[in-house]
Coordinates of C-alpha atoms and ligand atoms in Angstrom, one line a residue:
Chain A
X1 CA -25.3 -20.9 -48.8
X2 CA -26.2 -17.4 -49.6
X3 CA -26.7 -15.8 -46.2
X4 CA -23.9 -16.1 -43.8
X5 CA -25.9 -14.6 -40.9
X6 CA -29.6 -15.0 -40.9
X7 CA -31.7 -13.2 -38.3
X8 CA -35.4 -14.0 -38.1
X9 CA -38.0 -12.3 -35.9
X10 CA -35.4 -11.2 -33.3
X11 CA -36.5 -9.4 -30.2
X12 CA -34.2 -8.4 -27.4
X13 CA -35.1 -6.8 -24.1
X14 CA -33.2 -5.4 -21.3
X15 CA -35.2 -4.9 -18.1
X16 CA -38.6 -4.7 -19.9
X17 CA -37.2 -2.2 -22.4
X18 CA -37.1 -3.4 -26.0
X19 CA -33.8 -2.9 -27.8
X20 CA -35.0 -4.8 -30.8
X21 CA -38.6 -5.6 -31.7
X22 CA -39.1 -8.4 -34.2
X23 CA -36.4 -7.6 -36.7
X24 CA -35.2 -9.6 -39.7
X25 CA -31.8 -9.3 -41.2
X26 CA -29.8 -11.2 -43.7
X27 CA -26.1 -10.8 -44.1
X28 CA -24.9 -12.1 -47.5
X29 CA -21.8 -14.2 -47.7
X30 CA -18.7 -12.6 -49.1
X31 CA -20.0 -9.0 -48.8
X32 CA -19.4 -6.0 -46.7
X33 CA -22.6 -5.2 -44.7
X34 CA -22.8 -1.9 -42.8
X35 CA -25.0 -1.4 -39.8
X36 CA -25.7 2.1 -38.8
X37 CA -28.0 3.9 -36.4
X38 CA -28.1 6.5 -33.7
X39 CA -26.0 6.0 -30.6
X40 CA -27.7 3.6 -28.2
X41 CA -29.8 2.0 -30.8
X42 CA -28.3 -1.4 -30.2
X43 CA -25.6 -1.9 -32.7
X44 CA -23.1 -3.3 -30.3
X45 CA -25.9 -5.4 -28.8
X46 CA -26.6 -6.8 -32.2
X47 CA -23.0 -7.9 -32.7
X48 CA -23.0 -9.5 -29.3
X49 CA -26.1 -11.4 -30.2
X50 CA -24.5 -12.7 -33.4
X51 CA -21.5 -13.9 -31.3
X52 CA -23.9 -15.5 -28.8
X53 CA -22.6 -13.4 -25.9
X54 CA -26.2 -12.4 -25.3
X55 CA -29.3 -14.6 -25.8
X56 CA -32.3 -13.2 -27.8
X57 CA -35.6 -12.9 -26.0
X58 CA -37.4 -14.2 -29.1
X59 CA -36.5 -15.2 -32.6
X60 CA -33.6 -17.0 -34.1
X61 CA -30.1 -16.3 -35.3
X62 CA -28.3 -18.6 -37.8
X63 CA -24.6 -18.2 -38.4
X64 CA -22.9 -20.2 -41.2
X65 CA -26.0 -22.4 -41.4
X66 CA -25.9 -23.2 -37.6
X67 CA -28.8 -22.0 -35.5
X68 CA -27.1 -20.4 -32.4
X69 CA -29.7 -21.6 -30.0
X70 CA -29.0 -25.2 -30.7
X71 CA -25.2 -25.0 -30.2
X72 CA -23.6 -26.5 -27.1
X73 CA -20.5 -25.1 -25.5
X74 CA -18.0 -26.9 -27.7
X75 CA -19.9 -26.3 -31.0
X76 CA -20.2 -22.6 -30.1
X77 CA -16.5 -22.3 -29.5
X78 CA -15.8 -24.2 -32.7
X79 CA -17.9 -21.7 -34.5
X80 CA -16.3 -18.7 -32.8
X81 CA -12.9 -19.8 -34.2
X82 CA -14.3 -18.7 -37.5
X83 CA -15.4 -15.3 -36.2
X84 CA -13.3 -12.3 -35.5
X85 CA -14.7 -9.4 -33.5
X86 CA -13.3 -6.0 -33.0
X87 CA -14.6 -4.5 -29.8
X88 CA -15.6 -0.9 -29.5
X89 CA -13.3 -0.6 -26.5
X90 CA -10.5 -2.6 -28.1
X91 CA -10.5 -5.3 -25.4
X92 CA -6.7 -5.8 -25.5
X93 CA -5.1 -7.8 -22.8
X94 CA -3.3 -5.3 -20.6
X95 CA -0.7 -7.7 -19.3
X96 CA 0.6 -8.6 -22.8
X97 CA 2.4 -6.3 -25.2
X98 CA 1.1 -5.6 -28.7
X99 CA 3.0 -8.5 -30.3
X100 CA 1.7 -11.0 -27.8
X101 CA -1.8 -9.7 -28.0
X102 CA -1.9 -10.4 -31.7
X103 CA -0.1 -13.8 -31.2
X104 CA -2.6 -14.8 -28.5
X105 CA -5.2 -16.5 -30.8
X106 CA -2.5 -18.2 -32.8
X107 CA -0.9 -19.6 -29.7
X108 CA -4.2 -20.8 -28.4
X109 CA -5.6 -22.4 -31.5
X110 CA -2.6 -23.5 -33.6
X111 CA 0.6 -25.5 -33.1
X112 CA 2.6 -23.3 -35.4
X113 CA 6.3 -22.9 -34.7
X114 CA 7.6 -19.8 -32.9
X115 CA 9.1 -18.4 -36.2
X116 CA 5.9 -19.0 -38.1
X117 CA 3.9 -17.1 -35.4
X118 CA 6.5 -14.3 -35.5
X119 CA 6.1 -13.9 -39.2
X120 CA 2.3 -14.0 -39.1
X121 CA 2.1 -11.5 -36.3
X122 CA 4.4 -9.1 -38.1
X123 CA 2.4 -9.4 -41.3
X124 CA -0.8 -8.6 -39.5
X125 CA 0.7 -5.7 -37.7
X126 CA 2.2 -4.4 -40.9
X127 CA -1.4 -4.3 -42.4
X128 CA -2.5 -1.9 -39.7
X129 CA 0.7 0.1 -39.8
X130 CA 2.0 -0.9 -36.4
X131 CA 4.8 -3.4 -37.2
X132 CA 7.3 -1.4 -35.2
X133 CA 5.1 -1.0 -32.2
X134 CA 5.1 -4.7 -31.2
X135 CA 7.0 -4.1 -27.9
X136 CA 4.6 -1.4 -26.6
X137 CA 2.1 -2.3 -23.8
X138 CA -1.6 -1.5 -24.4
X139 CA -1.4 1.3 -21.9
X140 CA 1.2 3.1 -24.1
X141 CA -1.1 3.2 -27.1
X142 CA -3.4 5.9 -28.2
X143 CA -7.1 5.0 -28.7
X144 CA -6.8 4.8 -32.4
X145 CA -3.7 2.6 -32.2
X146 CA -5.3 0.3 -29.7
X147 CA -8.3 -0.2 -32.0
X148 CA -5.9 -1.1 -34.9
X149 CA -4.0 -3.6 -32.8
X150 CA -7.4 -5.1 -31.9
X151 CA -8.2 -5.3 -35.6
X152 CA -4.9 -7.1 -36.3
X153 CA -5.8 -9.6 -33.5
X154 CA -9.3 -10.1 -34.9
X155 CA -7.9 -11.1 -38.3
X156 CA -5.0 -13.2 -36.9
X157 CA -6.8 -16.5 -37.4
X158 CA -8.1 -15.5 -40.9
X159 CA -11.8 -15.9 -39.9
X160 CA -14.8 -16.3 -42.2
X161 CA -16.8 -13.6 -40.5
X162 CA -15.5 -10.4 -39.1
X163 CA -17.6 -8.1 -36.9
X164 CA -16.2 -4.6 -36.7
X165 CA -17.6 -2.4 -33.9
X166 CA -16.7 1.2 -34.9
X167 CA -13.3 0.6 -36.3
X168 CA -13.0 4.1 -37.6
X169 CA -13.8 6.0 -34.5
X170 CA -10.7 8.0 -33.3
X171 CA -8.8 7.5 -36.5
X172 CA -7.2 10.4 -38.4
X173 CA -8.3 10.8 -42.1
X174 CA -5.2 8.9 -43.3
X175 CA -5.6 5.8 -41.1
X176 CA -9.3 5.9 -41.8
X177 CA -8.6 5.7 -45.5
X178 CA -6.1 2.8 -44.9
X179 CA -8.5 0.9 -42.7
X180 CA -11.4 1.3 -45.1
X181 CA -9.3 0.0 -47.9
X182 CA -8.0 -2.8 -45.6
X183 CA -11.6 -3.9 -44.7
X184 CA -12.6 -3.9 -48.4
X185 CA -9.4 -5.8 -49.5
X186 CA -9.6 -8.4 -46.7
X187 CA -13.2 -9.0 -47.7
X188 CA -12.4 -9.4 -51.4
X189 CA -9.1 -11.2 -51.2
X190 CA -10.0 -13.7 -48.6
X191 CA -13.7 -14.0 -49.4
X192 CA -14.8 -13.2 -45.9
X193 CA -18.0 -11.8 -44.8
X194 CA -17.8 -8.4 -43.0
X195 CA -20.2 -6.6 -40.8
X196 CA -19.2 -3.1 -40.0
X197 CA -20.8 -0.8 -37.5
X198 CA -19.9 2.8 -37.9
X199 CA -21.1 6.4 -37.6
X200 CA -19.0 7.6 -40.5
X201 CA -21.9 7.5 -43.0
X202 CA -20.2 8.9 -46.1
X203 CA -17.0 6.8 -45.8
X204 CA -18.9 3.6 -45.0
X205 CA -21.3 3.9 -47.9
X206 CA -18.3 4.0 -50.2
X207 CA -17.2 0.5 -49.3
X208 CA -20.4 -1.2 -48.2
X209 CA -22.3 -3.6 -50.4
X210 CA -25.4 -3.5 -48.3
X211 CA -26.6 -1.2 -45.5
X212 CA -29.0 -1.7 -42.6
X213 CA -30.1 1.3 -40.6
X214 CA -31.6 0.6 -37.1
X215 CA -33.4 3.1 -35.0
X216 CA -36.1 2.9 -32.4
X217 CA -36.0 -0.9 -32.1
X218 CA -36.6 -1.5 -35.8
X219 CA -34.8 -1.5 -39.1
X220 CA -35.8 1.7 -40.8
X221 CA -34.0 1.2 -44.0
X222 CA -32.1 -1.5 -45.9
X223 CA -30.5 -1.8 -49.3
X224 CA -27.5 -0.9 -51.3
X225 CA -25.9 2.5 -50.8
X226 CA -27.2 3.7 -54.1
X227 CA -30.8 2.9 -53.2
X228 CA -30.4 4.5 -49.7
X229 CA -29.0 7.7 -51.2
X230 CA -32.2 8.1 -53.2
X231 CA -34.6 7.1 -50.5
X232 CA -36.7 10.0 -49.2
X233 CA -37.9 8.5 -45.9
X234 CA -37.5 11.5 -43.5
X235 CA -36.0 9.4 -40.7
X236 CA -33.4 8.1 -43.1
X237 CA -32.6 11.5 -44.6
X238 CA -32.2 12.9 -41.2
X239 CA -29.7 10.3 -40.2
X240 CA -27.8 10.2 -43.4
X241 CA -27.5 14.0 -43.7
X242 CA -26.9 14.5 -40.0
X243 CA -29.7 17.0 -39.4
X244 CA -30.4 17.9 -35.7
X245 CA -34.2 18.1 -36.1
X246 CA -36.4 15.3 -37.4
X247 CA -38.3 12.2 -36.5
X248 CA -35.3 10.2 -35.2
X249 CA -35.2 10.4 -31.4
X250 CA -32.0 11.8 -30.0
X251 CA -33.1 11.3 -26.4
X252 CA -33.2 8.2 -24.4
X253 CA -36.9 7.2 -24.2
X254 CA -38.8 8.7 -21.3
X255 CA -41.2 11.4 -20.4
X256 CA -40.8 14.9 -21.8
X257 CA -38.4 17.5 -20.4
X258 CA -41.4 19.7 -19.3
X259 CA -42.9 16.8 -17.3
X260 CA -39.6 16.1 -15.7
X261 CA -39.2 19.7 -14.6
X262 CA -42.7 19.9 -13.3
X263 CA -42.2 16.7 -11.3
X264 CA -39.3 18.4 -9.5
X265 CA -41.3 21.4 -8.5
X266 CA -44.3 19.3 -7.2
Chain B
X1 CA -47.9 -4.7 0.8
X2 CA -48.0 -6.6 -2.5
X3 CA -44.9 -4.5 -3.6
X4 CA -43.1 -5.6 -0.4
X5 CA -43.8 -9.2 -1.1
X6 CA -42.7 -8.8 -4.7
X7 CA -39.5 -7.1 -3.5
X8 CA -38.9 -9.9 -1.0
X9 CA -39.4 -12.5 -3.8
X10 CA -37.0 -10.7 -6.1
X11 CA -34.5 -10.5 -3.3
X12 CA -34.8 -14.3 -2.8
X13 CA -34.6 -15.0 -6.5
X14 CA -31.5 -12.9 -6.8
X15 CA -29.8 -14.7 -4.0
X16 CA -30.6 -18.1 -5.4
X17 CA -29.3 -17.0 -8.8
X18 CA -26.2 -15.6 -7.3
X19 CA -25.4 -19.0 -5.7
X20 CA -26.4 -20.7 -8.8
X21 CA -23.9 -18.8 -10.9
X22 CA -21.2 -19.3 -8.3
X23 CA -21.9 -23.1 -8.3
X24 CA -21.9 -23.2 -12.1
X25 CA -18.5 -21.5 -12.2
X26 CA -17.0 -23.9 -9.7
X27 CA -18.5 -26.9 -11.5
X28 CA -17.0 -25.7 -14.8
X29 CA -13.6 -25.2 -13.2
X30 CA -13.6 -28.7 -11.7
X31 CA -15.2 -30.4 -14.7
X32 CA -12.9 -29.1 -17.5
X33 CA -9.4 -30.5 -17.3
X34 CA -7.0 -28.2 -19.0
X35 CA -4.3 -29.7 -21.3
X36 CA -1.0 -30.2 -19.6
X37 CA 1.1 -28.3 -22.2
X38 CA -1.0 -25.1 -22.0
X39 CA -2.3 -25.4 -18.5
X40 CA 0.9 -26.0 -16.6
X41 CA 2.8 -22.8 -17.4
X42 CA -0.4 -20.8 -16.5
X43 CA -0.7 -22.7 -13.2
X44 CA 2.9 -21.9 -12.3
X45 CA 2.5 -18.3 -13.2
X46 CA -0.5 -18.1 -10.8
X47 CA 1.2 -20.0 -8.0
X48 CA 3.9 -17.3 -8.2
X49 CA 1.3 -14.5 -8.2
X50 CA -0.8 -15.9 -5.4
X51 CA 1.6 -18.0 -3.3
X52 CA 5.1 -16.7 -3.8
X53 CA 4.2 -13.1 -3.6
X54 CA 2.3 -13.8 -0.3
X55 CA 5.4 -15.4 1.3
X56 CA 6.8 -12.2 2.9
X57 CA 3.6 -11.3 4.8
X58 CA 3.1 -14.9 5.8
X59 CA 6.7 -15.3 7.1
X60 CA 6.7 -12.0 9.0
X61 CA 3.3 -12.7 10.6
X62 CA 4.3 -16.2 11.4
X63 CA 7.4 -15.1 13.3
X64 CA 5.6 -12.5 15.3
X65 CA 2.6 -14.7 16.2
X66 CA 5.0 -17.5 17.3
X67 CA 6.9 -15.1 19.5
X68 CA 3.8 -13.6 21.0
X69 CA 2.2 -16.9 21.8
X70 CA 5.5 -18.0 23.4
X71 CA 5.6 -14.9 25.6
X72 CA 1.9 -15.1 26.6
X73 CA 2.1 -18.9 27.1
X74 CA 5.3 -18.7 29.2
X75 CA 3.7 -16.0 31.4
X76 CA 0.6 -18.1 32.1
X77 CA 2.4 -21.5 32.3
X78 CA 4.9 -20.3 34.8
X79 CA 2.1 -19.4 37.2
X80 CA 1.4 -23.2 37.4
X81 CA 5.0 -24.1 37.3
X82 CA 4.5 -25.7 33.9
X83 CA 6.7 -23.5 31.8
X84 CA 8.6 -26.5 30.5
X85 CA 5.4 -27.3 28.5
X86 CA 5.9 -24.1 26.3
X87 CA 6.9 -26.2 23.3
X88 CA 3.7 -28.3 23.2
X89 CA 1.6 -25.3 23.9
X90 CA 3.0 -23.3 21.0
X91 CA 3.1 -26.2 18.6
X92 CA -0.5 -27.3 19.3
X93 CA -2.1 -23.9 19.1
X94 CA -0.2 -23.0 15.9
X95 CA -0.6 -26.3 14.0
X96 CA -4.2 -26.8 15.0
X97 CA -5.7 -23.3 15.0
X98 CA -3.6 -20.2 14.5
X99 CA -1.6 -21.5 11.5
X100 CA -4.5 -22.3 9.2
X101 CA -6.8 -19.4 10.3
X102 CA -4.3 -16.6 10.3
X103 CA -2.8 -17.7 7.0
X104 CA -6.2 -17.9 5.5
X105 CA -7.1 -14.4 6.7
X106 CA -3.9 -13.0 5.4
X107 CA -4.3 -14.9 2.1
X108 CA -7.8 -13.5 1.7
X109 CA -6.5 -9.9 2.2
X110 CA -3.4 -10.3 0.1
X111 CA -4.3 -12.7 -2.8
X112 CA -8.1 -12.8 -2.7
X113 CA -8.7 -9.1 -3.1
X114 CA -6.1 -9.0 -5.9
X115 CA -7.8 -11.8 -7.7
X116 CA -11.2 -10.2 -7.5
X117 CA -9.9 -6.8 -8.7
X118 CA -8.0 -8.4 -11.5
X119 CA -10.9 -10.4 -12.9
X120 CA -13.3 -7.6 -12.4
X121 CA -11.1 -5.2 -14.3
X122 CA -10.6 -7.7 -17.1
X123 CA -14.4 -8.0 -17.3
X124 CA -14.9 -4.2 -17.3
X125 CA -12.4 -3.6 -20.1
X126 CA -14.0 -6.3 -22.3
X127 CA -10.9 -8.5 -22.1
X128 CA -13.1 -11.5 -21.0
X129 CA -15.6 -10.9 -23.8
X130 CA -12.9 -10.6 -26.5
X131 CA -11.4 -13.8 -25.2
X132 CA -14.7 -15.5 -25.6
X133 CA -15.0 -14.2 -29.1
X134 CA -11.5 -15.6 -29.9
X135 CA -13.0 -19.0 -28.9
X136 CA -11.0 -19.1 -25.7
X137 CA -13.2 -19.9 -22.7
X138 CA -12.3 -17.5 -19.9
X139 CA -13.4 -20.0 -17.3
X140 CA -10.7 -22.4 -18.5
X141 CA -8.1 -19.9 -19.4
X142 CA -8.4 -17.3 -16.6
X143 CA -10.5 -18.7 -13.8
X144 CA -9.3 -22.3 -13.6
X145 CA -5.5 -21.8 -13.2
X146 CA -6.2 -19.1 -10.5
X147 CA -8.5 -21.5 -8.6
X148 CA -6.1 -24.4 -8.6
X149 CA -3.2 -22.1 -7.8
X150 CA -5.0 -20.9 -4.7
X151 CA -5.9 -24.4 -3.6
X152 CA -2.3 -25.5 -3.9
X153 CA -0.8 -22.4 -2.4
X154 CA -2.9 -22.2 0.8
X155 CA -1.7 -25.5 2.4
X156 CA 2.0 -24.8 1.5
X157 CA 1.7 -21.3 3.0
X158 CA 0.2 -22.7 6.1
X159 CA 3.0 -25.2 6.5
X160 CA 5.5 -22.4 6.1
X161 CA 3.6 -20.2 8.6
X162 CA 3.6 -23.1 11.2
X163 CA 7.3 -23.7 10.8
X164 CA 8.2 -20.1 11.1
X165 CA 5.9 -19.6 14.1
X166 CA 7.3 -22.5 16.0
X167 CA 10.8 -21.5 15.2
X168 CA 10.0 -18.0 16.4
X169 CA 8.7 -19.4 19.7
X170 CA 11.8 -21.6 20.0
X171 CA 14.1 -18.6 19.5
X172 CA 12.2 -16.5 22.0
X173 CA 12.0 -19.3 24.6
X174 CA 15.6 -20.3 24.4
X175 CA 17.4 -17.1 23.8
X176 CA 15.2 -14.7 25.6
X177 CA 13.5 -16.6 28.4
X178 CA 16.4 -18.9 28.9
X179 CA 14.7 -22.3 28.5
X180 CA 16.5 -25.5 27.7
X181 CA 16.4 -26.1 24.0
X182 CA 16.4 -29.9 24.4
X183 CA 13.4 -30.1 26.6
X184 CA 11.6 -27.6 24.4
X185 CA 11.9 -29.9 21.4
X186 CA 11.4 -33.2 23.2
X187 CA 8.3 -32.1 25.1
X188 CA 6.9 -30.9 21.8
X189 CA 7.7 -34.1 20.0
X190 CA 6.0 -36.3 22.6
X191 CA 2.9 -34.1 22.8
X192 CA 2.2 -33.5 19.1
X193 CA 0.4 -36.2 17.1
X194 CA 1.1 -36.1 13.4
X195 CA -2.3 -37.3 12.2
X196 CA -4.5 -35.5 14.7
X197 CA -2.7 -32.2 15.0
X198 CA -0.6 -31.6 11.9
X199 CA -2.8 -33.3 9.2
X200 CA -6.0 -31.9 10.6
X201 CA -4.5 -28.4 10.4
X202 CA -3.5 -28.9 6.8
X203 CA -7.0 -30.2 6.0
X204 CA -8.4 -27.0 7.4
X205 CA -6.1 -24.9 5.3
X206 CA -7.2 -26.8 2.1
X207 CA -10.8 -26.1 2.8
X208 CA -10.0 -22.5 3.5
X209 CA -8.0 -22.3 0.3
X210 CA -11.0 -23.6 -1.8
X211 CA -13.4 -21.2 -0.1
X212 CA -11.3 -18.1 -0.4
X213 CA -10.3 -18.5 -4.1
X214 CA -13.9 -19.5 -5.0
X215 CA -15.3 -16.5 -3.3
X216 CA -12.7 -14.1 -4.8
X217 CA -13.0 -15.5 -8.3
X218 CA -16.8 -15.5 -8.3
X219 CA -16.9 -11.9 -6.9
X220 CA -14.6 -10.8 -9.7
X221 CA -16.3 -12.7 -12.4
X222 CA -19.8 -11.5 -11.4
X223 CA -18.7 -8.0 -10.6
X224 CA -20.7 -5.1 -12.1
X225 CA -18.2 -3.8 -14.7
X226 CA -17.7 -0.3 -13.3
X227 CA -15.1 1.2 -10.9
X228 CA -17.7 1.1 -8.0
X229 CA -18.6 -2.5 -8.9
X230 CA -15.0 -3.6 -8.7
X231 CA -14.4 -1.8 -5.5
X232 CA -17.5 -3.5 -4.1
X233 CA -16.3 -6.9 -5.3
X234 CA -12.9 -6.5 -3.6
X235 CA -14.4 -5.4 -0.3
X236 CA -16.9 -8.3 -0.4
X237 CA -14.2 -10.8 -1.2
X238 CA -12.3 -9.9 2.0
X239 CA -15.4 -9.7 4.2
X240 CA -17.1 -12.8 2.9
X241 CA -14.0 -14.9 2.8
X242 CA -13.0 -13.9 6.3
X243 CA -16.4 -14.8 7.6
X244 CA -16.4 -18.0 5.7
X245 CA -13.0 -18.9 7.1
X246 CA -14.1 -18.3 10.7
X247 CA -17.4 -20.1 10.2
X248 CA -15.8 -23.1 8.5
X249 CA -13.1 -23.2 11.2
X250 CA -15.7 -23.6 13.9
X251 CA -17.5 -26.4 12.0
X252 CA -14.2 -28.2 11.1
X253 CA -12.9 -28.0 14.7
X254 CA -16.1 -29.3 16.1
X255 CA -16.0 -32.2 13.6
X256 CA -12.3 -33.0 14.3
X257 CA -12.6 -32.9 18.0
X258 CA -15.5 -35.3 17.6
X259 CA -18.1 -33.2 19.3
X260 CA -20.4 -33.7 16.3
Ligands
ATP301 N1 -25.3 -4.0 -19.7 C1 -26.4 -3.3 -20.0 N2 -27.5 -3.2 -19.2 C2 -28.6 -2.5 -19.5 N3 -28.7 -1.9 -20.6 C3 -27.7 -1.9 -21.5 C4 -26.5 -2.6 -21.3 N4 -25.7 -2.4 -22.3 C5 -26.4 -1.6 -23.2 N5 -27.6 -1.3 -22.7 C6 -28.6 -0.5 -23.4 O1 -28.8 -1.1 -24.6 C7 -29.0 0.0 -25.6 C8 -28.1 -0.4 -26.8 O2 -26.8 -0.3 -26.4 P1 -25.6 -0.5 -27.5 O3 -24.3 -0.5 -26.7 O4 -25.9 -1.7 -28.3 O5 -25.8 0.8 -28.4 P2 -24.9 1.2 -29.7 O6 -25.9 1.2 -30.8 O7 -23.8 0.3 -29.8 O8 -24.5 2.6 -29.3 P3 -23.1 3.4 -29.7 O9 -23.2 3.8 -31.1 O10 -23.1 4.6 -28.8 O11 -22.0 2.5 -29.5 C9 -28.6 1.3 -24.9 O12 -29.8 2.1 -24.9 C10 -28.1 0.9 -23.6 O13 -28.7 1.8 -22.6
MG302 MG1 -21.8 0.5 -29.7

């Protein structure tokens, strides 16, 4: 199987507003695929669709050869055991300490002995540089640390597919470098498929094999980083170079500022 | 006009959906049996959180209510020269009515609101979503143990409330009002029927337990994931479950007395 995730003709609406309009996307197996786009363009929504936490309005999503719409409860949970997801907000369990947070999926899904779990958790925490922070509660972590714990938890079960929602936000340059290397290494060493959502264009282009850029309900560009760097599409250039003016809408869709101001006076 | 009809229709659909989701949640909780090894520790933890931590308020309220009923009852009974009947009066009113209802109202305020806030906050901070993505069903892992713990705790709390209230009345009657302790107990024993009075009271408390935990868990699980949404869910839990307890109490009493 070549495409680990295959999205065909996907549309998704929230209260009559299209977030996606008829998009196709293929995520190759064993590669790092980056998804980028302006804030509010629906990247998190897309990851939730792939994890079947949201249902598409139209179109189909296939993960690991299984069409999501046909899965029943048990099959879906079976499939999710092979997925790891790093949430934008971290999503750590506030009543458990860091160690227990990472141990949670192991305790739920395996019958490993206590000492095995201890070893595995320490190894995962070591990877994200937090081995000695195991006793801290989530409330005692900084935003960047919480995100790294969440990453350790997402890879605890050695999944086949990892969805990273902005893993680099709030990291200092050093931990950003470490995390990028970790994402790449995990991908190559374990042969997983990674989907990474990020706003750090330059850094992500360095490690990604394939890039999709979403804006305005559509995919405006796709291809390898080398191809994208040469593409002259004005929308793409504006996004990649971070220019304030250009065709990509910065504003939430609606009427113009002038109209809004006039309405108030009337 | 058309808009108003449409709004009315949307309102109706939302209500039906709301009840549909609540029903689905209850169905899933009852349908899925958790494994004993994993489920039992979770259940114990929740019985502690909902039941044991509610003990103090239940015991204190039970003692005061028992004593107040004894004072009021003695005052009225002595007008008819029937003050010897204080034991039966207290036992019957507490076991049949006050015990289950007051315990349920306190339980809704103490445990129900805490449940709704906890679940709502777990939802708002993506803890439930991340659990789902780790292939752990939050309905089984989070909702179910809390539901069963509530169903188990309520009858036990009610029995404790009844006992403390009757003992409070006994203490007040004998040590304060100078009644004879032997006649207090023997009159009570001959007037109270185990099946009709005690068991019926406990059946009530079981029904209240299901209603309160169901309302609280559903309000939390369905809360809008914002601070205002959670505040709303907590308030609604207390209001809805108090009303449900009082309404159900009327229906159950009517059925038990046989007026139906
Ligand atoms: N629960 C919701 N109800 C209604 N609309 C929502 C909801 N969640 C998200 N949206 C809308 O969906 C759109 C996409 O949101 P999403 O969170 O996917 O954006 P994003 O691309 O991840 O943005 P960011 O880069 O800022 O994280 C936004 O315009 C947002 O307004
Ligand atoms: Mg996002």
